[in-house]
Amino acid sequence: MPGTPAEQVRALRRTVSDLHAELVRYGLVVWTAGNVSARVPGHDLMVIKPSGVSYDDLSPDAMVVCDLDGAVVEGDLRPSSDTAAHAYVYRHMPEVGGVVHTHSAYACAWAARGEPVPCVLTAMADEFGAEIPLGPFAPIGDDSIGRGIVGTLRGHRSPAVIMRNHGVFTIGADARAAVKAAVMCEDAARAVHLARQLGDPVPLRPEDIDRLHDRYRNAYGQRP
Ligand SMILES: [Zn+2]
């Protein structure tokens, strides 16, 4: 990302603020739950949602800039109560540029069941390349959630983890990719839940999952 650190931060404030509207658009959040953050590339900083502010009141200026220990560097509001988890992910996964957290309903149903979402649809093979894994139960307020996210997603193809009895955390190369993963996670959680009402979903063969995932990552979409 070109520009001075101040210009980078200004641009990411807008990006992160705008991406929160996508959580609303796709029905992934209620009230003030959920949050998006973005790493400031090349700097030990992130831009994250303020705590307890209505989605209608979010704006670029309301976003909070924190260091990767979660301390506020710039901003008038307190950062999200999930800031420590986001910061832990950025510290331990240098390839991650964006993190999203939601309590989207169908994914939370799997979280409440303590069950990963099995990979039984081509769209799941495309996006997740595997089941959507289940992370541990972790108390809020220390590094437990961050440790659970990193411990589950490191070395896993899935950009989404369902944290037991809690909700979804997703990662991406940037914040937009992490938001996409959150949208796809809820869609998959819903579809597989519906399939369960009809009987036992039919698993995909591992070799078919591999082929689908590879094609989606390397051949799908418009050429640059
Ligand atoms: Zn939460």
PDB file of C-alpha atoms and ligand atoms in Angstrom:
ATOM      1  CA  MET A   1       0.000   0.000   0.000  1.00  0.00           C
ATOM      2  CA  PRO A   2       1.638   3.290  -1.090  1.00  0.00           C
ATOM      3  CA  GLY A   3       1.731   6.519   0.913  1.00  0.00           C
ATOM      4  CA  THR A   4       2.988   7.729   4.259  1.00  0.00           C
ATOM      5  CA  PRO A   5       1.874   5.916   7.433  1.00  0.00           C
ATOM      6  CA  ALA A   6      -0.613   8.739   8.073  1.00  0.00           C
ATOM      7  CA  GLU A   7      -2.081   8.341   4.581  1.00  0.00           C
ATOM      8  CA  GLN A   8      -2.227   4.567   5.006  1.00  0.00           C
ATOM      9  CA  VAL A   9      -4.071   4.954   8.288  1.00  0.00           C
ATOM     10  CA  ARG A  10      -6.492   7.477   6.786  1.00  0.00           C
ATOM     11  CA  ALA A  11      -7.305   5.122   3.895  1.00  0.00           C
ATOM     12  CA  LEU A  12      -7.720   2.114   6.209  1.00  0.00           C
ATOM     13  CA  ARG A  13     -10.017   4.061   8.528  1.00  0.00           C
ATOM     14  CA  ARG A  14     -12.407   4.435   5.585  1.00  0.00           C
ATOM     15  CA  THR A  15     -11.957   0.842   4.397  1.00  0.00           C
ATOM     16  CA  VAL A  16     -12.604  -0.640   7.835  1.00  0.00           C
ATOM     17  CA  SER A  17     -15.542   1.684   8.505  1.00  0.00           C
ATOM     18  CA  ASP A  18     -17.122   0.802   5.122  1.00  0.00           C
ATOM     19  CA  LEU A  19     -16.602  -2.944   5.600  1.00  0.00           C
ATOM     20  CA  HIS A  20     -18.681  -2.873   8.788  1.00  0.00           C
ATOM     21  CA  ALA A  21     -21.666  -2.021   6.562  1.00  0.00           C
ATOM     22  CA  GLU A  22     -21.129  -5.363   4.808  1.00  0.00           C
ATOM     23  CA  LEU A  23     -21.644  -7.209   8.121  1.00  0.00           C
ATOM     24  CA  VAL A  24     -25.011  -5.462   8.405  1.00  0.00           C
ATOM     25  CA  ARG A  25     -25.885  -6.011   4.732  1.00  0.00           C
ATOM     26  CA  TYR A  26     -25.350  -9.760   5.009  1.00  0.00           C
ATOM     27  CA  GLY A  27     -27.178 -10.058   8.316  1.00  0.00           C
ATOM     28  CA  LEU A  28     -24.142 -11.204  10.287  1.00  0.00           C
ATOM     29  CA  VAL A  29     -24.532  -8.841  13.256  1.00  0.00           C
ATOM     30  CA  VAL A  30     -27.114  -7.436  15.660  1.00  0.00           C
ATOM     31  CA  TRP A  31     -26.904  -4.340  17.862  1.00  0.00           C
ATOM     32  CA  THR A  32     -23.176  -3.537  18.348  1.00  0.00           C
ATOM     33  CA  ALA A  33     -21.804  -7.104  18.149  1.00  0.00           C
ATOM     34  CA  GLY A  34     -19.134  -7.949  15.612  1.00  0.00           C
ATOM     35  CA  ASN A  35     -16.013  -6.144  14.462  1.00  0.00           C
ATOM     36  CA  VAL A  36     -13.564  -5.747  11.590  1.00  0.00           C
ATOM     37  CA  SER A  37      -9.900  -4.774  11.779  1.00  0.00           C
ATOM     38  CA  ALA A  38      -7.093  -4.223   9.299  1.00  0.00           C
ATOM     39  CA  ARG A  39      -3.342  -4.331   9.746  1.00  0.00           C
ATOM     40  CA  VAL A  40      -1.456  -1.204   8.668  1.00  0.00           C
ATOM     41  CA  PRO A  41       1.016  -2.877   6.288  1.00  0.00           C
ATOM     42  CA  GLY A  42       4.632  -2.439   7.273  1.00  0.00           C
ATOM     43  CA  HIS A  43       3.803  -1.002  10.683  1.00  0.00           C
ATOM     44  CA  ASP A  44       2.933  -2.652  13.987  1.00  0.00           C
ATOM     45  CA  LEU A  45      -0.481  -1.021  13.925  1.00  0.00           C
ATOM     46  CA  MET A  46      -4.084  -1.956  13.235  1.00  0.00           C
ATOM     47  CA  VAL A  47      -7.335  -0.089  12.638  1.00  0.00           C
ATOM     48  CA  ILE A  48     -10.362  -1.491  14.488  1.00  0.00           C
ATOM     49  CA  LYS A  49     -13.972  -0.704  15.371  1.00  0.00           C
ATOM     50  CA  PRO A  50     -14.691   1.216  18.572  1.00  0.00           C
ATOM     51  CA  SER A  51     -16.422  -0.636  21.413  1.00  0.00           C
ATOM     52  CA  GLY A  52     -20.185  -0.475  21.832  1.00  0.00           C
ATOM     53  CA  VAL A  53     -20.927   2.030  19.046  1.00  0.00           C
ATOM     54  CA  SER A  54     -24.020   1.534  16.856  1.00  0.00           C
ATOM     55  CA  TYR A  55     -23.355   0.487  13.270  1.00  0.00           C
ATOM     56  CA  ASP A  56     -25.286   3.595  12.152  1.00  0.00           C
ATOM     57  CA  ASP A  57     -22.784   5.797  13.961  1.00  0.00           C
ATOM     58  CA  LEU A  58     -19.603   4.247  12.557  1.00  0.00           C
ATOM     59  CA  SER A  59     -17.437   6.515  10.407  1.00  0.00           C
ATOM     60  CA  PRO A  60     -13.772   6.664   9.406  1.00  0.00           C
ATOM     61  CA  ASP A  61     -13.084   9.093  12.256  1.00  0.00           C
ATOM     62  CA  ALA A  62     -14.711   6.759  14.809  1.00  0.00           C
ATOM     63  CA  MET A  63     -12.262   3.932  14.045  1.00  0.00           C
ATOM     64  CA  VAL A  64      -9.462   3.360  16.568  1.00  0.00           C
ATOM     65  CA  VAL A  65      -5.785   2.843  15.747  1.00  0.00           C
ATOM     66  CA  CYS A  66      -4.010   0.439  18.110  1.00  0.00           C
ATOM     67  CA  ASP A  67      -0.567  -1.076  18.299  1.00  0.00           C
ATOM     68  CA  LEU A  68      -0.234  -4.845  18.106  1.00  0.00           C
ATOM     69  CA  ASP A  69      -0.385  -5.124  21.886  1.00  0.00           C
ATOM     70  CA  GLY A  70      -3.851  -3.584  21.708  1.00  0.00           C
ATOM     71  CA  ALA A  71      -2.890  -0.178  23.135  1.00  0.00           C
ATOM     72  CA  VAL A  72      -4.654   2.845  21.604  1.00  0.00           C
ATOM     73  CA  VAL A  73      -2.345   4.962  19.432  1.00  0.00           C
ATOM     74  CA  GLU A  74      -4.912   7.258  17.816  1.00  0.00           C
ATOM     75  CA  GLY A  75      -8.644   7.757  18.387  1.00  0.00           C
ATOM     76  CA  ASP A  76     -11.072   9.237  20.875  1.00  0.00           C
ATOM     77  CA  LEU A  77     -13.064   6.077  21.568  1.00  0.00           C
ATOM     78  CA  ARG A  78     -12.216   2.819  23.336  1.00  0.00           C
ATOM     79  CA  PRO A  79     -11.393   0.023  20.893  1.00  0.00           C
ATOM     80  CA  SER A  80     -13.479  -3.137  20.474  1.00  0.00           C
ATOM     81  CA  SER A  81     -13.506  -5.503  23.448  1.00  0.00           C
ATOM     82  CA  ASP A  82     -12.053  -8.095  21.038  1.00  0.00           C
ATOM     83  CA  THR A  83      -8.964  -5.980  20.312  1.00  0.00           C
ATOM     84  CA  ALA A  84      -6.635  -8.328  22.227  1.00  0.00           C
ATOM     85  CA  ALA A  85      -7.713 -11.259  20.054  1.00  0.00           C
ATOM     86  CA  HIS A  86      -7.185  -9.318  16.820  1.00  0.00           C
ATOM     87  CA  ALA A  87      -3.783  -8.090  18.033  1.00  0.00           C
ATOM     88  CA  TYR A  88      -2.699 -11.610  18.986  1.00  0.00           C
ATOM     89  CA  VAL A  89      -3.545 -12.857  15.479  1.00  0.00           C
ATOM     90  CA  TYR A  90      -1.550 -10.050  13.817  1.00  0.00           C
ATOM     91  CA  ARG A  91       1.441 -10.702  16.094  1.00  0.00           C
ATOM     92  CA  HIS A  92       1.517 -14.422  15.372  1.00  0.00           C
ATOM     93  CA  MET A  93       0.323 -14.627  11.747  1.00  0.00           C
ATOM     94  CA  PRO A  94       2.326 -12.095   9.705  1.00  0.00           C
ATOM     95  CA  GLU A  95       0.507 -13.110   6.498  1.00  0.00           C
ATOM     96  CA  VAL A  96      -2.825 -11.910   7.927  1.00  0.00           C
ATOM     97  CA  GLY A  97      -3.918  -8.372   6.982  1.00  0.00           C
ATOM     98  CA  GLY A  98      -7.525  -8.454   8.199  1.00  0.00           C
ATOM     99  CA  VAL A  99      -9.563 -10.059  10.993  1.00  0.00           C
ATOM    100  CA  VAL A 100     -13.343 -10.238  11.446  1.00  0.00           C
ATOM    101  CA  HIS A 101     -15.470 -11.415  14.355  1.00  0.00           C
ATOM    102  CA  THR A 102     -19.216 -12.054  14.293  1.00  0.00           C
ATOM    103  CA  HIS A 103     -21.918 -13.859  16.252  1.00  0.00           C
ATOM    104  CA  SER A 104     -23.776 -14.773  13.033  1.00  0.00           C
ATOM    105  CA  ALA A 105     -26.692 -17.002  13.930  1.00  0.00           C
ATOM    106  CA  TYR A 106     -26.163 -20.246  12.022  1.00  0.00           C
ATOM    107  CA  ALA A 107     -22.443 -20.355  12.738  1.00  0.00           C
ATOM    108  CA  CYS A 108     -23.276 -19.730  16.413  1.00  0.00           C
ATOM    109  CA  ALA A 109     -25.628 -22.708  16.334  1.00  0.00           C
ATOM    110  CA  TRP A 110     -22.621 -24.884  15.406  1.00  0.00           C
ATOM    111  CA  ALA A 111     -20.570 -23.098  18.085  1.00  0.00           C
ATOM    112  CA  ALA A 112     -23.235 -23.904  20.651  1.00  0.00           C
ATOM    113  CA  ARG A 113     -23.211 -27.538  19.503  1.00  0.00           C
ATOM    114  CA  GLY A 114     -19.401 -27.577  19.694  1.00  0.00           C
ATOM    115  CA  GLU A 115     -19.194 -29.039  16.222  1.00  0.00           C
ATOM    116  CA  PRO A 116     -17.174 -28.156  13.097  1.00  0.00           C
ATOM    117  CA  VAL A 117     -19.146 -27.624   9.865  1.00  0.00           C
ATOM    118  CA  PRO A 118     -18.366 -30.603   7.608  1.00  0.00           C
ATOM    119  CA  CYS A 119     -17.242 -29.915   4.041  1.00  0.00           C
ATOM    120  CA  VAL A 120     -20.206 -31.237   2.063  1.00  0.00           C
ATOM    121  CA  LEU A 121     -20.706 -28.568  -0.643  1.00  0.00           C
ATOM    122  CA  THR A 122     -18.519 -27.461  -3.538  1.00  0.00           C
ATOM    123  CA  ALA A 123     -18.751 -23.843  -2.347  1.00  0.00           C
ATOM    124  CA  MET A 124     -17.261 -24.958   0.974  1.00  0.00           C
ATOM    125  CA  ALA A 125     -14.432 -26.810  -0.780  1.00  0.00           C
ATOM    126  CA  ASP A 126     -13.806 -23.647  -2.826  1.00  0.00           C
ATOM    127  CA  GLU A 127     -13.680 -21.211   0.053  1.00  0.00           C
ATOM    128  CA  PHE A 128     -12.510 -23.311   3.006  1.00  0.00           C
ATOM    129  CA  GLY A 129     -10.780 -26.310   1.410  1.00  0.00           C
ATOM    130  CA  ALA A 130     -11.860 -28.375   4.402  1.00  0.00           C
ATOM    131  CA  GLU A 131     -14.410 -28.394   7.200  1.00  0.00           C
ATOM    132  CA  ILE A 132     -14.828 -25.107   9.033  1.00  0.00           C
ATOM    133  CA  PRO A 133     -12.892 -26.031  12.167  1.00  0.00           C
ATOM    134  CA  LEU A 134     -13.971 -25.671  15.757  1.00  0.00           C
ATOM    135  CA  GLY A 135     -11.746 -23.680  18.112  1.00  0.00           C
ATOM    136  CA  PRO A 136     -11.619 -24.036  21.887  1.00  0.00           C
ATOM    137  CA  PHE A 137     -13.837 -22.302  24.404  1.00  0.00           C
ATOM    138  CA  ALA A 138     -11.882 -19.268  25.580  1.00  0.00           C
ATOM    139  CA  PRO A 139     -12.684 -16.559  28.140  1.00  0.00           C
ATOM    140  CA  ILE A 140     -12.800 -12.924  26.959  1.00  0.00           C
ATOM    141  CA  GLY A 141     -10.243 -10.468  28.296  1.00  0.00           C
ATOM    142  CA  ASP A 142      -6.838 -12.092  27.856  1.00  0.00           C
ATOM    143  CA  ASP A 143      -4.909 -13.858  25.065  1.00  0.00           C
ATOM    144  CA  SER A 144      -7.018 -17.049  25.246  1.00  0.00           C
ATOM    145  CA  ILE A 145      -9.199 -16.256  22.233  1.00  0.00           C
ATOM    146  CA  GLY A 146      -6.219 -15.176  20.125  1.00  0.00           C
ATOM    147  CA  ARG A 147      -4.324 -18.318  21.070  1.00  0.00           C
ATOM    148  CA  GLY A 148      -7.347 -20.439  20.156  1.00  0.00           C
ATOM    149  CA  ILE A 149      -7.730 -18.751  16.753  1.00  0.00           C
ATOM    150  CA  VAL A 150      -4.050 -19.037  15.841  1.00  0.00           C
ATOM    151  CA  GLY A 151      -3.757 -22.583  17.191  1.00  0.00           C
ATOM    152  CA  THR A 152      -6.710 -23.689  15.063  1.00  0.00           C
ATOM    153  CA  LEU A 153      -6.101 -21.776  11.817  1.00  0.00           C
ATOM    154  CA  ARG A 154      -2.322 -21.987  11.540  1.00  0.00           C
ATOM    155  CA  GLY A 155      -1.601 -24.616   8.891  1.00  0.00           C
ATOM    156  CA  HIS A 156      -5.336 -24.982   8.123  1.00  0.00           C
ATOM    157  CA  ARG A 157      -6.803 -24.038   4.741  1.00  0.00           C
ATOM    158  CA  SER A 158      -9.907 -22.520   6.290  1.00  0.00           C
ATOM    159  CA  PRO A 159      -9.850 -18.751   6.863  1.00  0.00           C
ATOM    160  CA  ALA A 160     -12.693 -19.202   9.393  1.00  0.00           C
ATOM    161  CA  VAL A 161     -12.827 -20.767  12.834  1.00  0.00           C
ATOM    162  CA  ILE A 162     -15.954 -21.324  14.906  1.00  0.00           C
ATOM    163  CA  MET A 163     -14.978 -20.757  18.524  1.00  0.00           C
ATOM    164  CA  ARG A 164     -16.874 -23.127  20.796  1.00  0.00           C
ATOM    165  CA  ASN A 165     -19.846 -21.581  22.619  1.00  0.00           C
ATOM    166  CA  HIS A 166     -19.000 -18.183  21.117  1.00  0.00           C
ATOM    167  CA  GLY A 167     -18.905 -17.305  17.413  1.00  0.00           C
ATOM    168  CA  VAL A 168     -16.817 -16.832  14.296  1.00  0.00           C
ATOM    169  CA  PHE A 169     -13.375 -15.363  13.721  1.00  0.00           C
ATOM    170  CA  THR A 170     -12.067 -15.068  10.166  1.00  0.00           C
ATOM    171  CA  ILE A 171      -8.740 -13.999   8.715  1.00  0.00           C
ATOM    172  CA  GLY A 172      -7.651 -12.781   5.294  1.00  0.00           C
ATOM    173  CA  ALA A 173      -4.809 -11.219   3.368  1.00  0.00           C
ATOM    174  CA  ASP A 174      -6.739  -7.976   3.888  1.00  0.00           C
ATOM    175  CA  ALA A 175      -9.868  -6.919   5.749  1.00  0.00           C
ATOM    176  CA  ARG A 176     -12.112  -7.389   2.712  1.00  0.00           C
ATOM    177  CA  ALA A 177     -11.015 -11.031   2.354  1.00  0.00           C
ATOM    178  CA  ALA A 178     -11.741 -11.624   6.039  1.00  0.00           C
ATOM    179  CA  VAL A 179     -15.234 -10.126   5.608  1.00  0.00           C
ATOM    180  CA  LYS A 180     -15.846 -12.384   2.600  1.00  0.00           C
ATOM    181  CA  ALA A 181     -14.836 -15.403   4.689  1.00  0.00           C
ATOM    182  CA  ALA A 182     -17.308 -14.359   7.398  1.00  0.00           C
ATOM    183  CA  VAL A 183     -20.111 -14.085   4.831  1.00  0.00           C
ATOM    184  CA  MET A 184     -19.247 -17.473   3.299  1.00  0.00           C
ATOM    185  CA  CYS A 185     -18.935 -19.091   6.730  1.00  0.00           C
ATOM    186  CA  GLU A 186     -22.473 -18.091   7.682  1.00  0.00           C
ATOM    187  CA  ASP A 187     -23.804 -19.211   4.295  1.00  0.00           C
ATOM    188  CA  ALA A 188     -22.162 -22.630   4.678  1.00  0.00           C
ATOM    189  CA  ALA A 189     -23.272 -22.994   8.294  1.00  0.00           C
ATOM    190  CA  ARG A 190     -26.854 -22.277   7.231  1.00  0.00           C
ATOM    191  CA  ALA A 191     -26.853 -24.613   4.217  1.00  0.00           C
ATOM    192  CA  VAL A 192     -25.353 -27.540   6.117  1.00  0.00           C
ATOM    193  CA  HIS A 193     -27.769 -26.961   8.993  1.00  0.00           C
ATOM    194  CA  LEU A 194     -30.656 -27.172   6.494  1.00  0.00           C
ATOM    195  CA  ALA A 195     -29.146 -30.326   4.993  1.00  0.00           C
ATOM    196  CA  ARG A 196     -29.059 -31.869   8.467  1.00  0.00           C
ATOM    197  CA  GLN A 197     -32.820 -31.377   8.752  1.00  0.00           C
ATOM    198  CA  LEU A 198     -33.223 -33.628   5.709  1.00  0.00           C
ATOM    199  CA  GLY A 199     -30.896 -36.378   6.937  1.00  0.00           C
ATOM    200  CA  ASP A 200     -27.158 -37.041   6.883  1.00  0.00           C
ATOM    201  CA  PRO A 201     -25.241 -34.811   4.430  1.00  0.00           C
ATOM    202  CA  VAL A 202     -23.115 -36.717   1.888  1.00  0.00           C
ATOM    203  CA  PRO A 203     -19.389 -36.040   2.404  1.00  0.00           C
ATOM    204  CA  LEU A 204     -17.168 -34.828  -0.432  1.00  0.00           C
ATOM    205  CA  ARG A 205     -14.166 -37.021  -1.221  1.00  0.00           C
ATOM    206  CA  PRO A 206     -10.873 -35.445  -0.057  1.00  0.00           C
ATOM    207  CA  GLU A 207      -9.467 -35.550  -3.600  1.00  0.00           C
ATOM    208  CA  ASP A 208     -12.516 -33.669  -4.891  1.00  0.00           C
ATOM    209  CA  ILE A 209     -12.142 -31.060  -2.134  1.00  0.00           C
ATOM    210  CA  ASP A 210      -8.479 -30.633  -3.112  1.00  0.00           C
ATOM    211  CA  ARG A 211      -9.311 -30.217  -6.802  1.00  0.00           C
ATOM    212  CA  LEU A 212     -12.138 -27.746  -6.169  1.00  0.00           C
ATOM    213  CA  HIS A 213     -10.076 -25.689  -3.739  1.00  0.00           C
ATOM    214  CA  ASP A 214      -7.127 -25.535  -6.119  1.00  0.00           C
ATOM    215  CA  ARG A 215      -9.299 -24.518  -9.097  1.00  0.00           C
ATOM    216  CA  TYR A 216     -11.059 -21.814  -7.066  1.00  0.00           C
ATOM    217  CA  ARG A 217      -7.816 -20.344  -5.797  1.00  0.00           C
ATOM    218  CA  ASN A 218      -5.996 -20.441  -9.116  1.00  0.00           C
ATOM    219  CA  ALA A 219      -8.458 -20.316 -11.989  1.00  0.00           C
ATOM    220  CA  TYR A 220     -11.751 -18.799 -10.792  1.00  0.00           C
ATOM    221  CA  GLY A 221     -12.819 -15.224 -11.531  1.00  0.00           C
ATOM    222  CA  GLN A 222     -11.516 -12.521 -13.871  1.00  0.00           C
ATOM    223  CA  ARG A 223      -7.919 -12.411 -14.998  1.00  0.00           C
ATOM    224  CA  PRO A 224      -6.052  -9.345 -13.748  1.00  0.00           C
TER     225      PRO A 224
HETATM  226 ZN    ZN B   1     -17.826 -12.322  20.452  1.00  0.00          ZN
END
